Every structure is written in structure tokens, then in C-alpha cells.
CSV table of C-alpha atoms in Angstrom, one decimal:
chain,number,residue,atom,x,y,z
A,1,MET,CA,-111.8,70.0,-72.8
A,2,LYS,CA,-108.6,67.5,-72.7
A,3,LEU,CA,-106.8,69.5,-70.1
A,4,GLN,CA,-109.1,70.6,-68.1
A,5,PHE,CA,-110.5,66.8,-67.1
A,6,ARG,CA,-106.9,65.8,-66.3
A,7,HIS,CA,-106.7,68.3,-64.0
A,8,ARG,CA,-109.9,66.8,-62.1
A,9,GLU,CA,-108.8,63.8,-62.1
A,10,LYS,CA,-105.1,65.1,-60.6
A,11,SER,CA,-107.1,66.6,-57.8
A,12,GLU,CA,-108.4,63.5,-56.5
A,13,GLN,CA,-105.4,61.6,-56.7
A,14,GLU,CA,-103.9,64.3,-54.7
A,15,ASN,CA,-107.0,63.6,-52.0
A,16,ALA,CA,-106.6,60.9,-51.4
A,17,ASN,CA,-103.5,60.4,-50.5
A,18,THR,CA,-104.5,63.0,-48.4
A,19,GLU,CA,-107.2,61.2,-46.3
A,20,LYS,CA,-105.1,58.3,-47.0
A,21,ASN,CA,-101.8,59.1,-45.0
A,22,ARG,CA,-104.5,60.8,-42.3
A,23,LYS,CA,-106.0,57.7,-41.3
A,24,LEU,CA,-102.1,56.2,-41.2
A,25,LEU,CA,-101.1,58.2,-39.0
A,26,ILE,CA,-104.4,57.5,-37.1
A,27,VAL,CA,-103.7,54.3,-36.6
A,28,SER,CA,-99.9,54.9,-35.8
A,29,ALA,CA,-101.0,56.6,-33.0
A,30,LEU,CA,-103.7,55.1,-31.9
A,31,ILE,CA,-100.3,52.1,-31.4
A,32,VAL,CA,-98.3,53.7,-29.2
A,33,ILE,CA,-101.2,55.9,-27.6
A,34,VAL,CA,-103.1,52.6,-26.4
A,35,PRO,CA,-100.1,50.3,-25.0
A,36,LEU,CA,-98.9,52.8,-22.8
A,37,PHE,CA,-102.0,53.9,-21.8
A,38,CYS,CA,-102.9,50.2,-21.1
A,39,LEU,CA,-99.4,50.6,-18.9
A,40,LEU,CA,-100.3,52.9,-17.4
A,41,ALA,CA,-103.5,51.6,-16.0
A,42,VAL,CA,-101.3,48.3,-14.9
A,43,TYR,CA,-99.5,50.5,-13.5
A,44,ILE,CA,-101.5,53.2,-11.2
A,45,ALA,CA,-103.6,49.3,-10.1
A,46,GLY,CA,-100.5,48.3,-9.1
A,47,LEU,CA,-99.3,51.7,-7.3
A,48,GLY,CA,-102.8,51.2,-5.5
A,49,ARG,CA,-102.6,47.3,-5.1
A,50,TYR,CA,-98.7,47.9,-3.4
A,51,GLN,CA,-99.8,50.4,-0.6
A,52,SER,CA,-101.6,47.5,0.9
A,53,CYS,CA,-99.7,44.8,-0.3
A,54,PHE,CA,-96.1,44.0,0.1
A,55,LEU,CA,-93.9,44.0,-2.3
A,56,ASN,CA,-92.7,40.9,-5.0
A,57,GLY,CA,-89.5,39.8,-3.0
A,58,THR,CA,-90.5,40.6,-0.2
A,59,VAL,CA,-89.3,38.6,3.0
A,60,ILE,CA,-89.9,38.3,7.1
A,61,ASP,CA,-88.8,36.6,9.6
A,62,MET,CA,-88.3,34.0,6.9
A,63,VAL,CA,-91.7,33.6,5.3
A,64,ASP,CA,-92.3,34.9,2.0
A,65,VAL,CA,-94.9,37.4,1.4
A,66,SER,CA,-95.1,38.7,-1.5
A,67,ASP,CA,-98.7,40.1,-2.8
A,68,MET,CA,-99.8,39.4,0.1
A,69,SER,CA,-101.9,42.1,2.8
A,70,ILE,CA,-101.9,42.1,6.9
A,71,SER,CA,-105.2,40.8,6.6
A,72,ASP,CA,-104.3,37.7,4.2
A,73,LEU,CA,-101.0,37.1,6.8
A,74,GLU,CA,-103.2,37.0,9.8
A,75,GLY,CA,-106.4,35.3,7.9
A,76,ARG,CA,-103.0,32.1,7.0
A,77,ILE,CA,-101.9,32.5,11.0
A,78,GLY,CA,-105.8,32.1,11.8
A,79,GLN,CA,-105.5,28.9,9.5
A,80,TYR,CA,-101.8,27.4,10.1
A,81,SER,CA,-101.1,23.9,10.6
A,82,LEU,CA,-98.1,22.6,10.8
A,83,ARG,CA,-97.4,18.9,9.3
A,84,VAL,CA,-95.8,17.0,11.1
A,85,ILE,CA,-93.8,14.1,9.3
A,86,GLU,CA,-92.4,10.7,11.8
A,87,ARG,CA,-90.2,7.9,10.5
A,88,GLN,CA,-91.9,4.9,11.6
A,89,ALA,CA,-90.3,1.1,13.5
A,90,ASP,CA,-89.6,-0.1,9.8
A,91,GLY,CA,-88.9,2.9,7.3
A,92,THR,CA,-92.2,4.2,6.5
A,93,THR,CA,-93.2,7.9,7.6
A,94,LEU,CA,-96.7,9.2,9.2
A,95,GLU,CA,-97.5,12.7,9.6
A,96,GLU,CA,-99.4,14.0,11.9
A,97,GLU,CA,-100.7,18.1,12.5
A,98,ILE,CA,-100.2,21.0,15.1
A,99,PRO,CA,-102.9,23.2,14.3
A,100,GLY,CA,-101.5,26.7,15.4
A,101,SER,CA,-105.7,27.5,16.7
A,102,GLU,CA,-104.7,25.1,19.6
A,103,ILE,CA,-101.2,26.1,19.8
A,104,GLY,CA,-103.0,29.7,21.1
A,105,LEU,CA,-100.7,31.4,16.8
A,106,SER,CA,-101.1,34.8,16.7
A,107,TYR,CA,-99.6,38.5,16.0
A,108,ALA,CA,-98.9,40.0,19.6
A,109,SER,CA,-98.8,43.4,17.4
A,110,ILE,CA,-98.8,44.3,13.4
A,111,ASP,CA,-97.3,47.3,13.5
A,112,GLN,CA,-94.1,45.7,12.7
A,113,LEU,CA,-95.7,45.0,9.4
A,114,GLN,CA,-97.6,48.4,8.7
A,115,THR,CA,-94.2,50.0,9.5
A,116,ILE,CA,-92.9,47.7,6.5
A,117,LEU,CA,-95.5,48.4,4.5
A,118,GLN,CA,-95.3,51.6,4.7
A,119,GLU,CA,-91.4,52.0,3.7
A,120,GLN,CA,-91.6,50.1,0.8
A,121,ASN,CA,-91.0,51.9,-2.8
A,122,SER,CA,-94.6,51.2,-3.8
A,123,PHE,CA,-93.8,53.3,-7.0
A,124,LEU,CA,-91.3,50.5,-8.1
A,125,TRP,CA,-93.9,47.8,-7.2
A,126,PHE,CA,-93.1,46.1,-10.8
A,127,VAL,CA,-89.3,46.1,-9.3
A,128,LYS,CA,-89.1,42.3,-8.0
A,129,GLN,CA,-87.3,43.1,-4.3
A,130,ASP,CA,-84.3,42.1,-2.3
A,131,ALA,CA,-86.3,42.7,0.8
A,132,VAL,CA,-84.8,40.6,3.7
A,133,TYR,CA,-86.9,41.6,7.3
A,134,GLU,CA,-86.6,40.7,11.2
A,135,THR,CA,-88.6,41.1,13.4
A,136,LYS,CA,-88.8,40.8,17.0
A,137,ASP,CA,-92.1,39.1,19.8
A,138,MET,CA,-94.1,40.1,17.0
A,139,LEU,CA,-95.3,36.1,16.6
A,140,TYR,CA,-96.9,34.1,19.4
A,141,TYR,CA,-98.0,31.6,20.6
A,142,GLU,CA,-98.4,29.5,23.7
A,143,GLU,CA,-95.5,27.0,24.4
A,144,ALA,CA,-96.4,24.9,27.0
A,145,ALA,CA,-99.1,24.4,24.8
A,146,LEU,CA,-96.7,23.9,22.1
A,147,GLU,CA,-94.6,21.5,23.6
A,148,GLU,CA,-97.8,18.9,24.7
A,149,LYS,CA,-98.7,19.0,21.3
A,150,ILE,CA,-95.4,17.4,20.5
A,151,GLY,CA,-95.3,15.4,23.7
A,152,GLY,CA,-98.4,13.8,22.3
A,153,LEU,CA,-97.0,13.1,19.0
A,154,SER,CA,-96.7,8.9,18.1
A,155,GLY,CA,-93.2,10.0,17.9
A,156,PHE,CA,-92.9,9.8,21.4
A,157,GLN,CA,-95.0,7.2,22.5
A,158,LYS,CA,-93.7,3.9,24.1
A,159,GLU,CA,-94.6,1.7,22.2
A,160,PHE,CA,-94.3,3.2,18.9
A,161,ILE,CA,-90.5,3.9,19.9
A,162,GLN,CA,-87.7,1.8,18.3
A,163,GLU,CA,-84.1,2.1,19.9
A,164,PRO,CA,-81.5,2.7,17.7
A,165,THR,CA,-79.0,0.0,17.2
A,166,ASP,CA,-75.4,-0.3,16.1
A,167,ALA,CA,-74.0,-2.0,13.1
A,168,TYR,CA,-72.3,-5.2,14.6
A,169,ILE,CA,-70.3,-8.6,13.0
A,170,GLY,CA,-72.9,-11.6,13.3
A,171,ASP,CA,-71.6,-14.7,14.0
A,172,TYR,CA,-69.5,-17.2,11.7
A,173,ALA,CA,-72.1,-19.2,9.3
A,174,SER,CA,-70.2,-22.9,7.8
A,175,GLY,CA,-69.7,-21.4,3.7
A,176,SER,CA,-70.6,-17.8,4.3
A,177,GLY,CA,-68.6,-16.8,6.8
A,178,PHE,CA,-69.2,-13.8,8.7
A,179,GLU,CA,-72.4,-11.0,8.2
A,180,LEU,CA,-72.3,-7.5,8.9
A,181,VAL,CA,-75.2,-6.6,9.7
A,182,ALA,CA,-76.2,-2.8,8.8
A,183,GLU,CA,-77.1,-0.4,12.0
A,184,ASN,CA,-80.8,-0.1,11.9
A,185,PRO,CA,-81.5,3.6,13.2
A,186,GLY,CA,-85.2,2.7,14.7
A,187,ASN,CA,-87.5,5.7,16.0
A,188,ARG,CA,-85.9,7.0,18.9
A,189,LEU,CA,-86.6,10.9,18.9
A,190,ASN,CA,-84.6,13.3,20.9
A,191,ARG,CA,-86.7,15.7,23.0
A,192,GLU,CA,-84.5,18.9,23.3
A,193,LYS,CA,-83.7,18.7,19.7
A,194,THR,CA,-87.3,18.2,18.6
A,195,ILE,CA,-88.8,20.6,20.6
A,196,GLU,CA,-85.6,23.1,19.3
A,197,VAL,CA,-86.9,22.4,15.3
A,198,ILE,CA,-90.8,22.0,15.8
A,199,LYS,CA,-90.2,25.6,17.6
A,200,ALA,CA,-88.6,26.7,14.6
A,201,ALA,CA,-91.2,25.5,12.1
A,202,VAL,CA,-94.5,27.4,13.8
A,203,GLU,CA,-91.7,30.4,13.9
A,204,SER,CA,-91.2,30.3,10.2
A,205,LEU,CA,-94.8,29.4,9.6
A,206,GLU,CA,-93.8,26.4,7.3
A,207,GLU,CA,-96.0,24.0,6.1
A,208,GLN,CA,-94.2,20.7,7.2
A,209,VAL,CA,-91.5,19.6,8.9
A,210,ASP,CA,-89.3,16.8,8.0
A,211,LEU,CA,-88.2,15.0,11.7
A,212,GLY,CA,-85.4,13.0,10.0
A,213,GLU,CA,-83.9,15.6,7.8
A,214,ALA,CA,-84.4,17.9,10.3
A,215,GLY,CA,-81.5,15.0,12.8
A,216,CYS,CA,-84.3,15.1,15.7
A,217,TYR,CA,-83.1,10.8,16.1
A,218,GLU,CA,-80.6,9.4,18.4
A,219,GLU,CA,-78.6,7.6,15.9
A,220,PRO,CA,-76.7,4.3,16.1
A,221,ARG,CA,-73.0,5.7,17.7
A,222,VAL,CA,-71.6,2.5,14.8
A,223,THR,CA,-72.7,2.0,11.5
A,224,ALA,CA,-72.1,-0.1,8.6
A,225,GLU,CA,-69.0,2.9,7.1
A,226,ASP,CA,-67.6,2.4,10.7
A,227,THR,CA,-63.6,1.7,9.5
A,228,GLY,CA,-62.5,0.4,12.6
A,229,LEU,CA,-65.8,-2.4,12.0
A,230,GLN,CA,-65.2,-2.7,8.4
A,231,GLU,CA,-60.8,-3.4,9.0
A,232,THR,CA,-62.2,-6.3,12.3
A,233,TYR,CA,-65.1,-7.8,9.1
A,234,ALA,CA,-61.6,-7.8,6.4
A,235,LYS,CA,-60.0,-9.2,8.7
A,236,LEU,CA,-62.1,-11.6,9.9
A,237,GLN,CA,-63.3,-12.9,6.7
A,238,ASN,CA,-59.5,-13.0,6.0
A,239,TYR,CA,-59.7,-16.1,9.0
A,240,VAL,CA,-62.2,-18.0,8.0
A,241,THR,CA,-62.6,-17.8,3.8
A,242,ALA,CA,-59.0,-19.0,3.7
A,243,VAL,CA,-58.8,-22.7,2.9
A,244,ILE,CA,-55.2,-24.4,3.0
A,245,THR,CA,-54.5,-27.8,2.1
A,246,TYR,CA,-52.4,-29.6,3.8
A,247,THR,CA,-50.7,-32.3,1.6
A,248,PHE,CA,-48.1,-35.7,3.2
A,249,GLY,CA,-48.2,-37.6,0.6
A,250,THR,CA,-50.9,-39.1,-0.2
A,251,GLU,CA,-53.2,-38.0,2.1
A,252,ARG,CA,-54.6,-34.6,2.8
A,253,GLU,CA,-55.6,-32.1,5.9
A,254,VAL,CA,-57.3,-29.4,4.9
A,255,LEU,CA,-58.1,-27.0,6.4
A,256,ASN,CA,-60.9,-24.0,6.0
A,257,GLY,CA,-63.2,-21.3,7.9
A,258,ASP,CA,-65.3,-24.3,10.4
A,259,THR,CA,-62.0,-24.8,12.0
A,260,VAL,CA,-60.7,-21.6,11.8
A,261,SER,CA,-63.6,-20.1,13.7
A,262,GLY,CA,-63.1,-21.2,16.7
A,263,TRP,CA,-60.0,-20.3,16.7
A,264,ILE,CA,-61.1,-16.6,16.5
A,265,ILE,CA,-61.1,-14.3,19.8
A,266,ARG,CA,-63.3,-11.2,19.4
A,267,LYS,CA,-63.3,-9.1,22.2
A,268,GLY,CA,-65.6,-6.0,21.7
A,269,ASP,CA,-64.2,-4.6,18.3
A,270,GLN,CA,-61.1,-6.2,18.1
A,271,ALA,CA,-60.5,-9.7,16.4
A,272,ALA,CA,-57.5,-11.5,16.7
A,273,LEU,CA,-56.8,-15.3,16.2
A,274,ASP,CA,-55.8,-17.6,19.5
A,275,PRO,CA,-52.2,-18.9,19.0
A,276,GLU,CA,-52.0,-21.0,21.4
A,277,LEU,CA,-55.0,-23.1,19.3
A,278,VAL,CA,-53.5,-22.7,16.4
A,279,LYS,CA,-50.7,-24.2,17.8
A,280,GLU,CA,-52.9,-26.8,19.6
A,281,TYR,CA,-53.9,-27.6,15.5
A,282,VAL,CA,-50.4,-27.7,13.8
A,283,ASN,CA,-49.1,-30.1,17.8
A,284,SER,CA,-52.5,-32.3,16.3
A,285,LEU,CA,-50.7,-32.5,12.3
A,286,ARG,CA,-47.7,-33.1,13.9
A,287,LYS,CA,-48.9,-36.1,16.1
A,288,LYS,CA,-50.9,-37.4,13.2
A,289,HIS,CA,-48.2,-36.8,10.6
A,290,ASP,CA,-44.8,-37.4,12.1
A,291,THR,CA,-42.3,-40.1,13.0
A,292,VAL,CA,-39.9,-39.4,14.4
A,293,PHE,CA,-39.3,-41.4,17.7
A,294,HIS,CA,-41.7,-43.6,16.3
A,295,LYS,CA,-41.3,-47.5,16.6
A,296,ARG,CA,-41.8,-48.9,13.6
A,297,LYS,CA,-41.4,-53.1,12.2
A,298,PHE,CA,-38.6,-53.4,9.2
A,299,LEU,CA,-38.8,-55.9,7.3
A,300,THR,CA,-34.7,-56.8,7.3
A,301,SER,CA,-32.3,-58.3,5.1
A,302,TYR,CA,-32.9,-61.4,6.1
A,303,GLY,CA,-36.6,-62.4,5.7
A,304,GLU,CA,-37.3,-62.0,9.4
A,305,GLU,CA,-39.0,-58.3,10.9
A,306,VAL,CA,-37.4,-56.1,13.4
A,307,THR,CA,-39.3,-53.4,15.4
A,308,ILE,CA,-37.0,-50.3,15.6
A,309,ASP,CA,-37.7,-47.9,18.2
A,310,LEU,CA,-35.0,-46.0,19.5
A,311,GLY,CA,-32.8,-43.3,17.0
A,312,ASP,CA,-34.3,-40.0,15.7
A,313,TYR,CA,-34.6,-40.6,12.4
A,314,GLY,CA,-38.7,-39.6,10.3
A,315,TRP,CA,-40.7,-36.4,9.3
A,316,TRP,CA,-40.2,-33.9,12.6
A,317,MET,CA,-42.3,-30.9,12.0
A,318,ASP,CA,-41.4,-27.2,13.2
A,319,VAL,CA,-44.4,-26.6,15.5
A,320,GLY,CA,-43.2,-23.3,16.7
A,321,GLN,CA,-42.6,-22.2,12.6
A,322,GLU,CA,-44.9,-23.6,11.3
A,323,THR,CA,-47.7,-22.1,13.9
A,324,GLU,CA,-46.0,-18.7,12.8
A,325,GLU,CA,-46.7,-19.2,9.4
A,326,LEU,CA,-50.0,-20.6,9.3
A,327,MET,CA,-51.3,-17.7,11.6
A,328,GLU,CA,-49.7,-15.2,8.5
A,329,LEU,CA,-51.2,-16.8,5.6
A,330,LEU,CA,-54.6,-16.7,8.0
A,331,GLU,CA,-54.3,-12.9,8.7
A,332,ARG,CA,-53.8,-12.8,4.8
A,333,GLY,CA,-56.4,-14.7,3.9
A,334,GLU,CA,-54.6,-16.6,1.2
A,335,SER,CA,-55.4,-20.4,0.5
A,336,GLY,CA,-53.4,-23.0,-1.2
A,337,GLU,CA,-51.8,-26.2,-0.9
A,338,ARG,CA,-49.2,-26.4,1.6
A,339,VAL,CA,-45.9,-28.3,3.0
A,340,PRO,CA,-45.5,-28.2,6.6
A,341,VAL,CA,-42.4,-27.0,8.2
A,342,TYR,CA,-40.1,-29.2,8.9
A,343,ARG,CA,-37.2,-29.9,11.3
A,344,GLN,CA,-35.7,-33.0,9.6
A,345,THR,CA,-37.9,-34.5,6.4
A,346,ALA,CA,-37.7,-38.3,5.6
A,347,ALA,CA,-37.5,-40.0,2.4
A,348,SER,CA,-41.7,-41.6,1.9
A,349,TYR,CA,-44.7,-39.5,3.3
A,350,ASP,CA,-45.8,-43.0,3.3
A,351,SER,CA,-45.0,-46.5,4.8
A,352,PRO,CA,-42.1,-46.8,5.4
A,353,ASP,CA,-40.7,-43.1,6.1
A,354,TYR,CA,-37.5,-44.5,5.4
A,355,GLY,CA,-38.2,-45.5,1.8
A,356,ASP,CA,-36.5,-48.2,0.2
A,357,SER,CA,-32.7,-46.5,-0.7
A,358,TYR,CA,-31.1,-47.0,2.5
A,359,VAL,CA,-28.1,-48.2,5.3
A,360,GLU,CA,-28.7,-51.5,6.6
A,361,ILE,CA,-26.9,-52.4,9.5
A,362,ASN,CA,-27.4,-55.7,11.5
A,363,LEU,CA,-24.7,-55.1,14.1
A,364,THR,CA,-25.8,-59.3,15.5
A,365,ALA,CA,-24.1,-60.6,12.1
A,366,GLN,CA,-21.6,-57.7,11.3
A,367,HIS,CA,-22.8,-57.2,8.0
A,368,LEU,CA,-24.0,-54.6,6.4
A,369,PHE,CA,-27.1,-54.1,3.1
A,370,LEU,CA,-27.0,-51.0,0.9
A,371,TYR,CA,-30.5,-51.1,-1.2
A,372,GLN,CA,-30.9,-48.3,-3.1
A,373,ASN,CA,-34.1,-48.0,-5.3
A,374,GLY,CA,-35.8,-51.1,-3.9
A,375,GLU,CA,-32.4,-53.0,-5.1
A,376,CYS,CA,-29.7,-53.9,-2.2
A,377,VAL,CA,-26.5,-52.8,-4.6
A,378,LEU,CA,-23.2,-53.8,-1.9
A,379,GLU,CA,-23.5,-55.4,1.3
A,380,SER,CA,-19.9,-55.5,3.7
A,381,ASP,CA,-18.6,-57.7,6.9
A,382,PHE,CA,-17.8,-54.5,9.4
A,383,VAL,CA,-17.2,-54.0,12.7
A,384,SER,CA,-18.8,-52.3,14.9
A,385,GLY,CA,-18.4,-51.1,18.9
A,386,ASN,CA,-16.7,-52.5,21.9
A,387,ALA,CA,-18.8,-54.7,23.4
A,388,SER,CA,-16.5,-55.8,26.2
A,389,ARG,CA,-15.8,-51.5,27.3
A,390,GLY,CA,-19.8,-50.3,27.1
A,391,ASN,CA,-19.2,-49.4,23.8
A,392,ASP,CA,-21.6,-51.0,21.7
A,393,THR,CA,-22.9,-49.5,18.8
A,394,PRO,CA,-26.6,-48.0,19.4
A,395,ALA,CA,-29.3,-49.3,17.7
A,396,GLY,CA,-32.3,-47.7,15.7
A,397,ILE,CA,-32.8,-45.1,12.9
A,398,TYR,CA,-30.9,-42.5,11.9
A,399,GLY,CA,-30.1,-40.1,8.1
A,400,ILE,CA,-26.3,-39.3,7.6
A,401,THR,CA,-25.9,-36.0,8.8
A,402,TYR,CA,-23.6,-35.1,6.3
A,403,LYS,CA,-20.3,-36.9,5.1
A,404,GLU,CA,-16.6,-35.8,4.2
A,405,ARG,CA,-13.5,-36.7,2.7
A,406,ASN,CA,-10.0,-36.7,3.8
A,407,ALA,CA,-12.0,-35.9,7.5
A,408,THR,CA,-9.6,-36.0,10.6
A,409,LEU,CA,-11.2,-37.6,13.5
A,410,ASN,CA,-9.8,-36.8,16.8
A,411,GLY,CA,-10.2,-38.6,20.2
A,412,GLU,CA,-8.7,-38.3,23.9
A,413,ASN,CA,-5.3,-40.4,23.2
A,414,TYR,CA,-5.5,-40.2,19.0
A,415,SER,CA,-6.4,-37.8,16.0
A,416,THR,CA,-6.4,-40.2,12.7
A,417,PRO,CA,-7.2,-39.0,9.5
A,418,VAL,CA,-9.9,-41.6,6.9
A,419,SER,CA,-10.9,-40.8,4.5
A,420,TYR,CA,-14.0,-41.2,3.8
A,421,TRP,CA,-17.0,-40.1,6.6
A,422,MET,CA,-20.5,-40.1,7.3
A,423,PRO,CA,-21.8,-39.7,10.6
A,424,PHE,CA,-25.5,-41.0,11.7
A,425,ASN,CA,-25.8,-40.7,15.0
A,426,ASN,CA,-24.2,-37.8,16.6
A,427,ASN,CA,-20.0,-38.9,16.8
A,428,VAL,CA,-21.1,-42.3,15.5
A,429,GLY,CA,-20.8,-42.5,11.8
A,430,MET,CA,-19.4,-45.1,8.6
A,431,HIS,CA,-15.7,-44.9,7.6
A,432,ASP,CA,-13.0,-47.0,6.0
A,433,ALA,CA,-10.9,-48.5,8.6
A,434,THR,CA,-7.2,-49.2,6.5
A,435,TRP,CA,-5.2,-50.3,10.1
A,436,ARG,CA,-7.9,-53.7,10.1
A,437,SER,CA,-6.9,-56.3,8.3
A,438,GLU,CA,-10.5,-58.5,8.9
A,439,PHE,CA,-14.1,-56.8,9.2
A,440,GLY,CA,-17.1,-59.4,11.1
A,441,GLY,CA,-16.8,-62.0,13.2
A,442,ASN,CA,-16.3,-61.8,16.6
A,443,ILE,CA,-14.6,-58.6,16.2
A,444,TYR,CA,-16.5,-56.5,17.4
A,445,LEU,CA,-16.8,-58.1,21.3
A,446,THR,CA,-13.6,-57.4,22.6
A,447,SER,CA,-11.1,-55.5,20.1
A,448,GLY,CA,-14.7,-52.8,18.4
A,449,SER,CA,-14.7,-49.8,17.8
A,450,HIS,CA,-15.6,-46.5,20.3
A,451,GLY,CA,-18.9,-47.2,18.6
A,452,CYS,CA,-18.3,-46.5,14.6
A,453,ILE,CA,-19.0,-49.2,11.7
A,454,ASN,CA,-15.4,-49.8,10.5
A,455,LEU,CA,-15.1,-50.9,6.9
A,456,PRO,CA,-12.8,-51.8,4.2
A,457,TYR,CA,-11.5,-48.9,2.6
A,458,SER,CA,-12.9,-49.9,-0.9
A,459,ILE,CA,-16.9,-50.7,0.7
A,460,ALA,CA,-16.1,-47.2,3.0
A,461,GLN,CA,-15.8,-45.4,-0.4
A,462,GLU,CA,-18.9,-47.1,-2.6
A,463,ILE,CA,-21.1,-46.1,0.4
A,464,TYR,CA,-20.1,-42.7,0.2
A,465,GLU,CA,-20.6,-42.8,-3.7
A,466,TYR,CA,-24.4,-43.6,-3.0
A,467,VAL,CA,-25.4,-42.0,0.1
A,468,GLU,CA,-26.3,-38.1,0.9
A,469,LYS,CA,-27.5,-36.1,3.6
A,470,ASP,CA,-30.5,-37.6,5.6
A,471,THR,CA,-30.1,-41.6,3.6
A,472,PRO,CA,-31.7,-43.5,6.6
A,473,VAL,CA,-29.3,-46.3,7.7
A,474,ILE,CA,-30.8,-48.4,10.4
A,475,CYS,CA,-29.3,-50.5,13.2
A,476,TYR,CA,-30.9,-53.4,14.6
A,477,HIS,CA,-29.6,-56.3,16.2
A,478,LEU,CA,-31.3,-60.0,14.8
A,479,PRO,CA,-31.2,-62.8,17.3
A,480,GLY,CA,-29.6,-65.9,15.1
A,481,THR,CA,-28.0,-64.4,13.3
A,482,GLU,CA,-25.2,-64.2,15.1
A,483,PRO,CA,-21.3,-64.7,13.2
A,484,GLU,CA,-19.4,-67.6,13.8
A,485,PRO,CA,-16.3,-68.1,15.8
A,486,LEU,CA,-13.1,-67.4,15.0
A,487,PRO,CA,-10.8,-70.6,15.7
A,488,GLU,CA,-9.0,-69.8,19.3
A,489,ILE,CA,-5.3,-68.5,18.9
A,490,PRO,CA,-3.2,-69.3,22.1
A,491,LEU,CA,-2.9,-66.3,23.8
A,492,GLU,CA,0.9,-66.5,21.9
A,493,GLN,CA,0.3,-65.6,19.0
A,494,GLU,CA,-3.0,-63.3,19.1
A,495,PRO,CA,-2.4,-60.1,16.9
A,496,GLU,CA,-1.6,-56.6,19.3
A,497,ILE,CA,-3.9,-53.9,18.1
A,498,PRO,CA,-2.7,-50.8,19.1
A,499,LEU,CA,-4.4,-47.8,20.9
A,500,GLU,CA,-3.9,-45.3,18.5
A,501,LEU,CA,-5.2,-48.1,15.6
A,502,GLU,CA,-8.4,-47.4,16.6
A,503,PRO,CA,-9.9,-43.8,16.7
A,504,GLU,CA,-13.5,-42.5,16.8
A,505,ILE,CA,-15.1,-39.8,17.5
A,506,GLU,CA,-15.5,-37.7,20.9
A,507,GLU,CA,-15.4,-34.6,19.4
A,508,MET,CA,-16.4,-33.9,15.6
A,509,GLN,CA,-14.9,-31.3,13.6
């Protein structure tokens, strides 16, 4: 009994396993068969659909016709309208429409579409195609009607149009310089380009066309990025942003854009400084601050004031060179303090320009004084030019031209060495005169020099140590300071001075 029970139990277990395996097999089969069946159903449905629809990835005349039937295309043509985006004068946009129905848009024939449809491989409908077709004369529209619609766009109406304007450089404004005014694109359409673009959009059945992006507008000839305009603008700004301060002692002259802007010549997109106007300005500085050839009041050591109206001492600006250098500074736009270029300088910008270190020569008294820093450090008699021969020493204010030791003074009939030579007025200068035993008095009236100031050796030596190039020498006449006349000497006792001992310079070597 026990063995029989075990056998029955084993048999039931085997049956259960068999049933389980059978169910698993059925489920597995269903898992495979059902998807395949579904795929097959989808494929068959697709195969049927794409007998009358264009495959995915099909482009005809630049129009994507994927999944569309010929009926769909014809319906699209019937509902087609092109949105035209135009630019307004203020830069915003507006949209206008050109309905296909108003230009007679239709297919002239669908034969070419049917041919494409028939030739496509519908069995591969599930694969995206890369099929591009071009048809000929398939799409039809009334060209005259389209051009009329184009002409009716706002962009072609007179009151709507704003002409494009070029970028330009505005006038000078004090404190800010010149302004680079950007171009204004305006909104004038180029008719030929606009017609071409809109026709192409209609023929491609595009939904919209932006006339700005399509380049249909007339453009300014010159933009703010124009190289020539930028260069001219930079040059103009250099001119007027430079601030140059001229210093004349305690006085200052500030040159800025308010003045320089009036010197600029502008012709087209070119700009330059007018050299004559720059020179005129430099000349105004010269007239105001130069002292050369000007009259001066001079307080003599005798306490009396004289007028010095001759001589070439003083500030003397080099107008030509200063004009040239000033223009170069303005071209570079450089600012800063500036001292003009001088042909000749003086001791002081302030009055008096000869300062407080100078040689004072009283031709009437035949007496000179040497001042250093306002203090008289030396004085001496001298012998000046022979008045009886017309060789008077000229009055005026001059500067020491140079100084030289052991010079030789040459004249028509002499060549005489001197130890200390200090010219100040062409060939007229101060020097030692060892051939003379007396100085001062009225010697100059009959036995004077050819114009030079003859000095005792020791005095010439001392003056030589004090003076330098450009040290002022002030020569003047002062009535009332005449020397006492010398006692008369009998004719036979008058000393005779050989002509060769009266050397004067007629030519400096």
C-alpha cells in the first residue's frame, strides 16, 4: 500500500510539471507572435498609407512634403498665404499677408506629383528618405497680380518710407568733442530685390518672409564701422581732447578744444588742421609774451629812469618751429604743460625780463655797473666808441653772445690780441685794453674805440668771471651824468696814441 501511494503521488507531480511547461510555452509563443503580428499590422497599414502619401524626408521644390498626399498639397495651396515682415521707420516691424487665392496660386498640373508618388519605394516607408525633387512649371500664379500685391505693401507707400542716412561726424560740442552719429538704416525697399525675394518665397510655399533678413532694404553707404570715418573721428577727437598749457612765468595760456575746433578743415570724410590758423594762434602768444624789440623802462643806478627802445635782448619765440611742433602734439592728441620753442630767451618771464643780474653801461658817464642777484658787485670807468669819428657805441639792451679767452681782434689795418673778449652786439663787445692808461672822462669824444667798451685789465677779468652767454647788457645815455671835463693840455703835450693801439672788431673770428 505504501509503495502504491508513492507511485500515485509521483505521477501527479509529473502531470503538474507537464501542464506548467505547456503554459510557459504558450506564453512565450504569445510574447513573440503578438508583437510580430502588431508590427506586421503597422507595416501593412503604412504600406497602404504611403501608396497615396509621400514618404518621410521627401522634398519637392524646396517644400517638405513628408506624409502629405497630393490632395493635402492641393488643399494647402488653396489655403496658402505668405506673411511678409516689413521694417517700420522706428525699427519695429509689421506683418502683411499675400493670400495665394488673390494671386491665382494653384498647381498647373499634378502629373509630376503623381509620378514622384508612384516612383517612391513604399515598401521602405518606415525609413526616412533623403529624396529631393525639382519640378518644372508645376506651380502657377498670376505674376501681374503678385507684383500688384507687392506694390501695395506698406513698404512702398510714400508716407511710410524713411530714407537711409549715412553715419557722420557731428559738430563740435564744448566739453564732449565731436559726436560720431550712427547711420539710420531707414526702410526704403529695393523694388527689384523685394519682388525677387517674394516670388521665390511663393514658389517655395514659404509661410513667411522677412524682408530685412532677406536684404531687401536700401542700405546706408557709410556706417559707423567705416574705417575711413573711424580714422577721421579719432583724428578729430585727438585735436579737441588735447589740453596744452603754455607757461610764461606766472602767466598761463590754456589751449583746448574750444579754440582748436576752429582750426579744423573738414572736407568730406577728411579732416586736417589749418596751419595758417595754428600759426596765427602762436603769433598771438608771441605778440603777448615776447619782449624782444619792446621798449622798456630801466631804473638806473643813478636813481633816474630811462627808456630803452633799442637792442635785441628778450624773449623771442620761434613761430615757425612752434607752429610745427604744436600741430604734431595735436595730431597725437597729447596734453600737458609746454614751453614754446624760442629763438632767444631772457632771464625772466616777469617784468623786467632782464632779471636782476646784468651789466649796466652809462655811455654818457662812461661808467658801468655789474649786478648779481640785485646787488652791485663791481663798477668801473671805461672808454666807448669814438664820437668824433661816428663810432658811437649803440645804446640798447643786448645779451652776451659768447665769451672767449685770448681772442684776437682784427680790423682793417690791425690785429690785436685781448685776454677777455665778451661781445654783445654783433662786433661790439667788452674787452680789456692794456694799451690804455686812462679810462672814463671824455676820452671817448676824441680818442674812443670803434664801438667796443674798453676796460681796465683787472675789471675785464672780473666781469668775465661773472657773465655768461645771454647775460643782459644795458647801454643807455643819461643827460646830467656827463663826466667832468679834463683840464686842457697844451697841444704839444697831448699824448699821441698810435692808431694800431685802438683795435676794434670789424669782423669776428
